[in-house]
PDB file of C-alpha atoms in Angstrom:
ATOM      1  CA  MET A   1      -2.586  -2.015   7.610  1.00 75.00           C
ATOM      2  CA  ASN A   2      -3.608  -5.662   7.836  1.00 77.00           C
ATOM      3  CA  GLN A   3      -7.351  -6.220   7.930  1.00 77.00           C
ATOM      4  CA  TRP A   4      -9.594  -9.278   7.856  1.00 73.00           C
ATOM      5  CA  TYR A   5     -12.738  -9.090   5.729  1.00 74.00           C
ATOM      6  CA  CYS A   6     -15.891 -10.819   6.948  1.00 73.00           C
ATOM      7  CA  LYS A   7     -18.097 -11.734   3.985  1.00 72.00           C
ATOM      8  CA  LYS A   8     -21.073 -12.331   6.261  1.00 72.00           C
ATOM      9  CA  CYS A   9     -20.995  -8.830   7.769  1.00 75.00           C
ATOM     10  CA  GLY A  10     -19.295  -7.026   4.895  1.00 71.00           C
ATOM     11  CA  VAL A  11     -16.843  -5.229   7.181  1.00 72.00           C
ATOM     12  CA  ASN A  12     -13.070  -5.135   7.691  1.00 75.00           C
ATOM     13  CA  SER A  13     -11.654  -5.867  11.135  1.00 73.00           C
ATOM     14  CA  PRO A  14      -8.152  -5.025  12.435  1.00 73.00           C
ATOM     15  CA  GLY A  15      -7.776  -8.570  13.821  1.00 73.00           C
ATOM     16  CA  SER A  16      -8.768 -12.115  12.918  1.00 73.00           C
ATOM     17  CA  ILE A  17     -11.949 -11.801  14.993  1.00 80.00           C
ATOM     18  CA  CYS A  18     -14.843 -10.053  13.241  1.00 76.00           C
ATOM     19  CA  SER A  19     -15.643  -6.854  15.117  1.00 73.00           C
ATOM     20  CA  ARG A  20     -19.356  -7.278  14.356  1.00 77.00           C
ATOM     21  CA  CYS A  21     -20.288 -10.973  14.655  1.00 80.00           C
ATOM     22  CA  GLY A  22     -17.312 -12.217  16.679  1.00 76.00           C
ATOM     23  CA  LYS A  23     -16.514 -15.018  14.210  1.00 77.00           C
ATOM     24  CA  LYS A  24     -12.875 -16.103  13.877  1.00 76.00           C
ATOM     25  CA  LEU A  25     -11.694 -15.320  10.352  1.00 71.00           C
ATOM     26  CA  PRO A  26      -9.126 -17.413   8.419  1.00 74.00           C
ATOM     27  CA  ASN A  27      -5.767 -15.958   7.457  1.00 69.00           C
ATOM     28  CA  ASN A  28      -6.391 -16.497   3.742  1.00 68.00           C
ATOM     29  CA  ILE A  29      -8.875 -13.608   3.717  1.00 72.00           C
ATOM     30  CA  MET A  30      -6.444 -11.206   5.357  1.00 77.00           C
ATOM     31  CA  ARG A  31      -5.851  -8.014   3.372  1.00 83.00           C
ATOM     32  CA  ASP A  32      -3.211  -5.329   3.546  1.00 88.00           C
ATOM     33  CA  ILE A  33      -4.909  -2.011   2.802  1.00 89.00           C
ATOM     34  CA  TRP A  34      -3.356   1.440   2.724  1.00 92.00           C
ATOM     35  CA  ARG A  35      -3.800   4.749   0.958  1.00 91.00           C
ATOM     36  CA  VAL A  36      -1.406   7.213  -0.621  1.00 92.00           C
ATOM     37  CA  TYR A  37      -2.097  10.827  -1.524  1.00 91.00           C
ATOM     38  CA  ARG A  38      -0.682  11.789  -4.909  1.00 90.00           C
ATOM     39  CA  VAL A  39      -0.562  15.015  -6.922  1.00 92.00           C
ATOM     40  CA  PRO A  40       0.086  14.220 -10.619  1.00 90.00           C
ATOM     41  CA  LEU A  41       1.533  17.702 -11.175  1.00 92.00           C
ATOM     42  CA  SER A  42       4.425  16.917  -8.816  1.00 90.00           C
ATOM     43  CA  ASP A  43       4.776  13.228  -9.690  1.00 87.00           C
ATOM     44  CA  THR A  44       8.168  12.638 -11.340  1.00 86.00           C
ATOM     45  CA  ALA A  45       7.115   9.243 -12.729  1.00 81.00           C
ATOM     46  CA  SER A  46       4.120  10.770 -14.536  1.00 86.00           C
ATOM     47  CA  TRP A  47       6.276  13.473 -16.109  1.00 91.00           C
ATOM     48  CA  LYS A  48       8.883  10.897 -17.145  1.00 89.00           C
ATOM     49  CA  THR A  49       6.219   8.791 -18.846  1.00 87.00           C
ATOM     50  CA  ALA A  50       4.767  11.823 -20.632  1.00 92.00           C
ATOM     51  CA  PHE A  51       8.227  12.906 -21.851  1.00 94.00           C
ATOM     52  CA  ILE A  52       9.111   9.426 -23.153  1.00 92.00           C
ATOM     53  CA  VAL A  53       5.782   9.101 -25.007  1.00 92.00           C
ATOM     54  CA  LEU A  54       6.083  12.543 -26.602  1.00 94.00           C
ATOM     55  CA  LEU A  55       9.730  12.085 -27.555  1.00 94.00           C
ATOM     56  CA  SER A  56       9.014   8.651 -29.053  1.00 93.00           C
ATOM     57  CA  ALA A  57       6.067  10.025 -31.034  1.00 93.00           C
ATOM     58  CA  SER A  58       8.118  12.921 -32.436  1.00 94.00           C
ATOM     59  CA  LEU A  59      11.046  10.666 -33.422  1.00 94.00           C
ATOM     60  CA  ILE A  60       8.726   8.128 -35.058  1.00 94.00           C
ATOM     61  CA  MET A  61       7.037  10.934 -37.006  1.00 92.00           C
ATOM     62  CA  LEU A  62      10.422  12.268 -38.125  1.00 90.00           C
ATOM     63  CA  PHE A  63      11.580   8.783 -39.109  1.00 91.00           C
ATOM     64  CA  PHE A  64       8.552   8.124 -41.321  1.00 90.00           C
ATOM     65  CA  LEU A  65       8.866  11.543 -42.964  1.00 87.00           C
ATOM     66  CA  PHE A  66      12.541  10.868 -43.656  1.00 85.00           C
ATOM     67  CA  MET A  67      11.734   7.455 -45.168  1.00 87.00           C
ATOM     68  CA  TRP A  68       8.958   9.013 -47.254  1.00 86.00           C
ATOM     69  CA  GLU A  69      11.239  11.705 -48.643  1.00 82.00           C
ATOM     70  CA  THR A  70      13.999   9.156 -49.238  1.00 85.00           C
ATOM     71  CA  ALA A  71      11.622   7.010 -51.282  1.00 84.00           C
ATOM     72  CA  LYS A  72      10.553  10.010 -53.385  1.00 81.00           C
ATOM     73  CA  ASP A  73      13.930  11.679 -53.834  1.00 78.00           C
ATOM     74  CA  PRO A  74      16.956  10.470 -51.825  1.00 77.00           C
ATOM     75  CA  GLY A  75      18.801  13.656 -52.545  1.00 73.00           C
ATOM     76  CA  LYS A  76      16.224  15.826 -50.816  1.00 74.00           C
ATOM     77  CA  ALA A  77      15.697  13.724 -47.707  1.00 73.00           C
ATOM     78  CA  LEU A  78      18.277  15.661 -45.680  1.00 77.00           C
ATOM     79  CA  SER A  79      16.433  18.887 -46.436  1.00 80.00           C
ATOM     80  CA  LEU A  80      14.029  17.906 -43.635  1.00 79.00           C
ATOM     81  CA  PHE A  81      16.699  19.085 -41.201  1.00 81.00           C
ATOM     82  CA  SER A  82      17.200  22.450 -42.887  1.00 81.00           C
ATOM     83  CA  ASN A  83      13.677  23.480 -43.876  1.00 83.00           C
ATOM     84  CA  GLY A  84      12.227  23.329 -40.365  1.00 84.00           C
ATOM     85  CA  THR A  85      10.392  20.009 -40.684  1.00 85.00           C
ATOM     86  CA  ALA A  86      12.617  18.237 -38.153  1.00 87.00           C
ATOM     87  CA  ALA A  87      12.294  21.157 -35.734  1.00 89.00           C
ATOM     88  CA  ALA A  88       8.510  21.055 -36.100  1.00 90.00           C
ATOM     89  CA  CYS A  89       8.466  17.344 -35.259  1.00 90.00           C
ATOM     90  CA  LEU A  90      10.641  17.861 -32.181  1.00 91.00           C
ATOM     91  CA  ALA A  91       8.476  20.814 -31.131  1.00 93.00           C
ATOM     92  CA  LEU A  92       5.829  18.220 -30.308  1.00 92.00           C
ATOM     93  CA  VAL A  93       7.726  17.535 -27.078  1.00 95.00           C
ATOM     94  CA  PRO A  94       7.589  21.008 -25.433  1.00 95.00           C
ATOM     95  CA  VAL A  95       4.074  21.683 -26.763  1.00 95.00           C
ATOM     96  CA  GLY A  96       2.883  18.328 -25.465  1.00 95.00           C
ATOM     97  CA  LEU A  97       4.523  18.913 -22.067  1.00 96.00           C
ATOM     98  CA  LEU A  98       2.782  22.287 -21.820  1.00 97.00           C
ATOM     99  CA  CYS A  99      -0.570  20.641 -22.531  1.00 95.00           C
ATOM    100  CA  GLN A 100       0.253  17.934 -19.994  1.00 95.00           C
ATOM    101  CA  PHE A 101       1.047  20.610 -17.403  1.00 96.00           C
ATOM    102  CA  ILE A 102      -2.413  22.110 -17.882  1.00 95.00           C
ATOM    103  CA  LEU A 103      -4.075  18.694 -17.595  1.00 94.00           C
ATOM    104  CA  PHE A 104      -2.114  17.762 -14.462  1.00 93.00           C
ATOM    105  CA  ALA A 105      -2.957  21.130 -12.879  1.00 93.00           C
ATOM    106  CA  LEU A 106      -6.676  20.562 -13.521  1.00 93.00           C
ATOM    107  CA  GLN A 107      -6.602  17.014 -12.175  1.00 92.00           C
ATOM    108  CA  GLY A 108      -5.691  18.070  -8.639  1.00 90.00           C
ATOM    109  CA  GLN A 109      -4.959  15.579  -5.884  1.00 91.00           C
ATOM    110  CA  GLU A 110      -5.641  11.849  -6.107  1.00 92.00           C
ATOM    111  CA  VAL A 111      -6.073   9.232  -3.404  1.00 93.00           C
ATOM    112  CA  LEU A 112      -4.659   5.803  -4.273  1.00 94.00           C
ATOM    113  CA  VAL A 113      -6.221   3.000  -2.208  1.00 93.00           C
ATOM    114  CA  TYR A 114      -4.110  -0.156  -2.399  1.00 95.00           C
ATOM    115  CA  CYS A 115      -5.059  -3.673  -1.369  1.00 93.00           C
ATOM    116  CA  LEU A 116      -2.995  -6.869  -1.254  1.00 93.00           C
ATOM    117  CA  ASP A 117      -4.999 -10.053  -0.822  1.00 89.00           C
ATOM    118  CA  SER A 118      -4.682 -13.750  -1.610  1.00 86.00           C
ATOM    119  CA  ASP A 119      -5.461 -13.143  -5.301  1.00 89.00           C
ATOM    120  CA  GLY A 120      -3.138 -10.265  -6.118  1.00 92.00           C
ATOM    121  CA  ALA A 121      -2.554  -6.526  -5.846  1.00 95.00           C
ATOM    122  CA  HIS A 122      -5.281  -3.981  -6.491  1.00 95.00           C
ATOM    123  CA  VAL A 123      -5.508  -0.193  -6.584  1.00 95.00           C
ATOM    124  CA  GLN A 124      -8.373   2.254  -6.803  1.00 94.00           C
ATOM    125  CA  THR A 125      -7.789   5.875  -7.815  1.00 94.00           C
ATOM    126  CA  TRP A 126     -10.150   8.466  -6.334  1.00 93.00           C
ATOM    127  CA  HIS A 127     -10.340  12.213  -6.950  1.00 92.00           C
ATOM    128  CA  LYS A 128     -12.559  15.062  -5.821  1.00 90.00           C
ATOM    129  CA  ALA A 129     -15.791  15.309  -7.766  1.00 90.00           C
ATOM    130  CA  GLY A 130     -15.777  17.939 -10.491  1.00 87.00           C
ATOM    131  CA  ARG A 131     -16.344  18.026 -14.221  1.00 88.00           C
ATOM    132  CA  LEU A 132     -12.973  19.609 -15.029  1.00 89.00           C
ATOM    133  CA  ARG A 133     -11.122  17.007 -12.938  1.00 90.00           C
ATOM    134  CA  SER A 134     -12.870  14.198 -14.810  1.00 90.00           C
ATOM    135  CA  TRP A 135     -12.421  15.788 -18.241  1.00 91.00           C
ATOM    136  CA  ALA A 136      -8.712  16.398 -17.528  1.00 90.00           C
ATOM    137  CA  ARG A 137      -8.431  12.608 -17.128  1.00 89.00           C
ATOM    138  CA  PHE A 138     -10.312  12.099 -20.412  1.00 87.00           C
ATOM    139  CA  GLN A 139     -13.239  10.597 -18.516  1.00 87.00           C
ATOM    140  CA  ARG A 140     -16.929  11.370 -18.468  1.00 86.00           C
ATOM    141  CA  ALA A 141     -18.076  13.306 -15.417  1.00 80.00           C
ATOM    142  CA  HIS A 142     -20.449  10.898 -13.698  1.00 82.00           C
ATOM    143  CA  GLN A 143     -21.307  13.257 -10.852  1.00 80.00           C
ATOM    144  CA  GLN A 144     -24.196  11.017  -9.769  1.00 82.00           C
ATOM    145  CA  ASP A 145     -21.645   8.359  -8.776  1.00 84.00           C
ATOM    146  CA  ALA A 146     -19.823  10.626  -6.322  1.00 86.00           C
ATOM    147  CA  VAL A 147     -19.653   9.458  -2.699  1.00 86.00           C
ATOM    148  CA  PRO A 148     -18.788  11.334   0.522  1.00 86.00           C
ATOM    149  CA  ASP A 149     -15.071  11.428   1.248  1.00 81.00           C
ATOM    150  CA  GLY A 150     -15.385  11.781   5.008  1.00 77.00           C
ATOM    151  CA  SER A 151     -14.292  15.433   5.095  1.00 79.00           C
ATOM    152  CA  GLY A 152     -17.487  17.034   3.867  1.00 80.00           C
ATOM    153  CA  GLY A 153     -16.655  16.765   0.168  1.00 85.00           C
ATOM    154  CA  MET A 154     -17.522  14.335  -2.588  1.00 88.00           C
ATOM    155  CA  THR A 155     -15.154  11.972  -4.358  1.00 91.00           C
ATOM    156  CA  LEU A 156     -15.256   9.942  -7.578  1.00 91.00           C
ATOM    157  CA  LEU A 157     -13.659   6.625  -8.479  1.00 91.00           C
ATOM    158  CA  SER A 158     -11.378   7.318 -11.444  1.00 90.00           C
ATOM    159  CA  GLN A 159     -10.050   3.844 -12.193  1.00 91.00           C
ATOM    160  CA  ARG A 160      -9.391   0.332 -10.895  1.00 93.00           C
ATOM    161  CA  ARG A 161      -6.330  -1.734 -11.696  1.00 93.00           C
ATOM    162  CA  SER A 162      -5.256  -5.193 -10.588  1.00 94.00           C
ATOM    163  CA  ILE A 163      -2.534  -7.743 -11.141  1.00 94.00           C
ATOM    164  CA  LEU A 164      -2.850 -11.384 -10.095  1.00 94.00           C
ATOM    165  CA  TRP A 165       0.037 -13.046  -8.280  1.00 93.00           C
ATOM    166  CA  ASN A 166       0.048 -15.793 -10.933  1.00 91.00           C
ATOM    167  CA  ASP A 167       0.724 -13.166 -13.606  1.00 91.00           C
ATOM    168  CA  VAL A 168       3.737 -11.620 -11.845  1.00 92.00           C
ATOM    169  CA  ARG A 169       6.990 -12.516 -13.610  1.00 91.00           C
ATOM    170  CA  SER A 170       9.434 -10.319 -11.698  1.00 91.00           C
ATOM    171  CA  VAL A 171       9.517  -7.955  -8.744  1.00 93.00           C
ATOM    172  CA  ALA A 172      11.579  -4.818  -8.121  1.00 92.00           C
ATOM    173  CA  LEU A 173      11.864  -3.608  -4.518  1.00 94.00           C
ATOM    174  CA  LEU A 174      12.697   0.100  -4.298  1.00 93.00           C
ATOM    175  CA  PRO A 175      12.500   1.082  -0.609  1.00 93.00           C
ATOM    176  CA  ALA A 176      14.398   4.337  -1.153  1.00 92.00           C
ATOM    177  CA  ARG A 177      11.619   5.472  -3.517  1.00 90.00           C
ATOM    178  CA  GLY A 178       8.817   3.921  -1.484  1.00 92.00           C
ATOM    179  CA  GLU A 179       7.829   1.642  -4.377  1.00 93.00           C
ATOM    180  CA  ILE A 180       7.391  -2.028  -5.176  1.00 94.00           C
ATOM    181  CA  ARG A 181       7.109  -2.761  -8.894  1.00 93.00           C
ATOM    182  CA  LEU A 182       5.349  -5.874 -10.116  1.00 94.00           C
ATOM    183  CA  PHE A 183       6.037  -6.891 -13.714  1.00 92.00           C
ATOM    184  CA  SER A 184       3.881  -9.191 -15.800  1.00 88.00           C
ATOM    185  CA  SER A 185       4.866 -10.212 -19.337  1.00 75.00           C
ATOM    186  CA  SER A 186       5.966  -6.685 -20.225  1.00 63.00           C
ATOM    187  CA  ARG A 187       8.606  -4.755 -18.279  1.00 63.00           C
ATOM    188  CA  LEU A 188       7.574  -1.488 -19.912  1.00 66.00           C
ATOM    189  CA  VAL A 189       4.474  -0.855 -17.811  1.00 77.00           C
ATOM    190  CA  PRO A 190       4.872  -2.199 -14.258  1.00 86.00           C
ATOM    191  CA  PHE A 191       2.160  -2.306 -11.626  1.00 91.00           C
ATOM    192  CA  ILE A 192       3.559   0.127  -9.057  1.00 91.00           C
ATOM    193  CA  LEU A 193       2.772  -0.107  -5.351  1.00 94.00           C
ATOM    194  CA  ARG A 194       3.434   3.275  -3.751  1.00 93.00           C
ATOM    195  CA  LEU A 195       4.028   3.023  -0.028  1.00 93.00           C
ATOM    196  CA  THR A 196       4.724   5.158   3.009  1.00 89.00           C
ATOM    197  CA  ASN A 197       7.607   4.243   5.317  1.00 89.00           C
ATOM    198  CA  ASP A 198       5.184   2.739   7.845  1.00 90.00           C
ATOM    199  CA  GLU A 199       3.560   0.452   5.285  1.00 91.00           C
ATOM    200  CA  TYR A 200       6.583  -0.641   3.272  1.00 94.00           C
ATOM    201  CA  GLU A 201       7.909  -3.463   5.457  1.00 92.00           C
ATOM    202  CA  ASN A 202       4.539  -5.190   5.789  1.00 91.00           C
ATOM    203  CA  ALA A 203       3.755  -4.925   2.065  1.00 93.00           C
ATOM    204  CA  GLU A 204       7.245  -6.161   1.165  1.00 94.00           C
ATOM    205  CA  HIS A 205       6.751  -9.222   3.372  1.00 91.00           C
ATOM    206  CA  LEU A 206       3.429 -10.083   1.733  1.00 91.00           C
ATOM    207  CA  VAL A 207       4.783  -9.561  -1.800  1.00 94.00           C
ATOM    208  CA  LYS A 208       7.807 -11.768  -1.103  1.00 93.00           C
ATOM    209  CA  LYS A 209       5.501 -14.445   0.306  1.00 90.00           C
ATOM    210  CA  ALA A 210       3.128 -14.336  -2.674  1.00 90.00           C
ATOM    211  CA  CYS A 211       5.903 -14.084  -5.302  1.00 91.00           C
ATOM    212  CA  ARG A 212       8.511 -16.313  -3.690  1.00 89.00           C
ATOM    213  CA  LYS A 213       8.801 -18.501  -6.812  1.00 87.00           C
ATOM    214  CA  VAL A 214       9.691 -15.624  -9.153  1.00 86.00           C
ATOM    215  CA  MET A 215      12.013 -14.021  -6.607  1.00 82.00           C
ATOM    216  CA  GLN A 216      14.189 -17.107  -6.102  1.00 73.00           C
TER     217      GLN A 216
END
């Protein structure tokens, strides 16, 4: 949803006229703000990332063990695959996924609040207040920082992330998945905008406008 932010009043308005002071606001302070509800336990992208990290770690561990054994005694290096060492390294994947399942289950639901403005794309991740939910994200439980969530509960800010338009090097539009991916220097970790069907067209228009040079 497009909103105009009035610095004088500190409020967002649905139009270019401030709803509090009546001042006409310039278009360069217009923001597109929306929220997405996400459950890490059912998020395919999170599971894919966890699997890739665990598999990479187990293969790297196996590689270094193989090189170590080869340096000591080349004839015994292949014994890693018969004495259970290789299996133990690969067991890191299912054990790690089980631990990740427990962590995701404890994390519960998240609310992702996105904002596109003249500077770039921003996201805030909020979750219900609770020590276990914070610890499952490997964060300290700052319960004193919790704020009302509008439904009678309390919510905590988990993290903030941003990417400036000047840092965007490529853009991937994935309407079928409800995503827009913004890549900086590295294509391994994109900044992902998750969108509902109602919000996608507007966000796509703003991204194309801000990143028109890299999308040519």
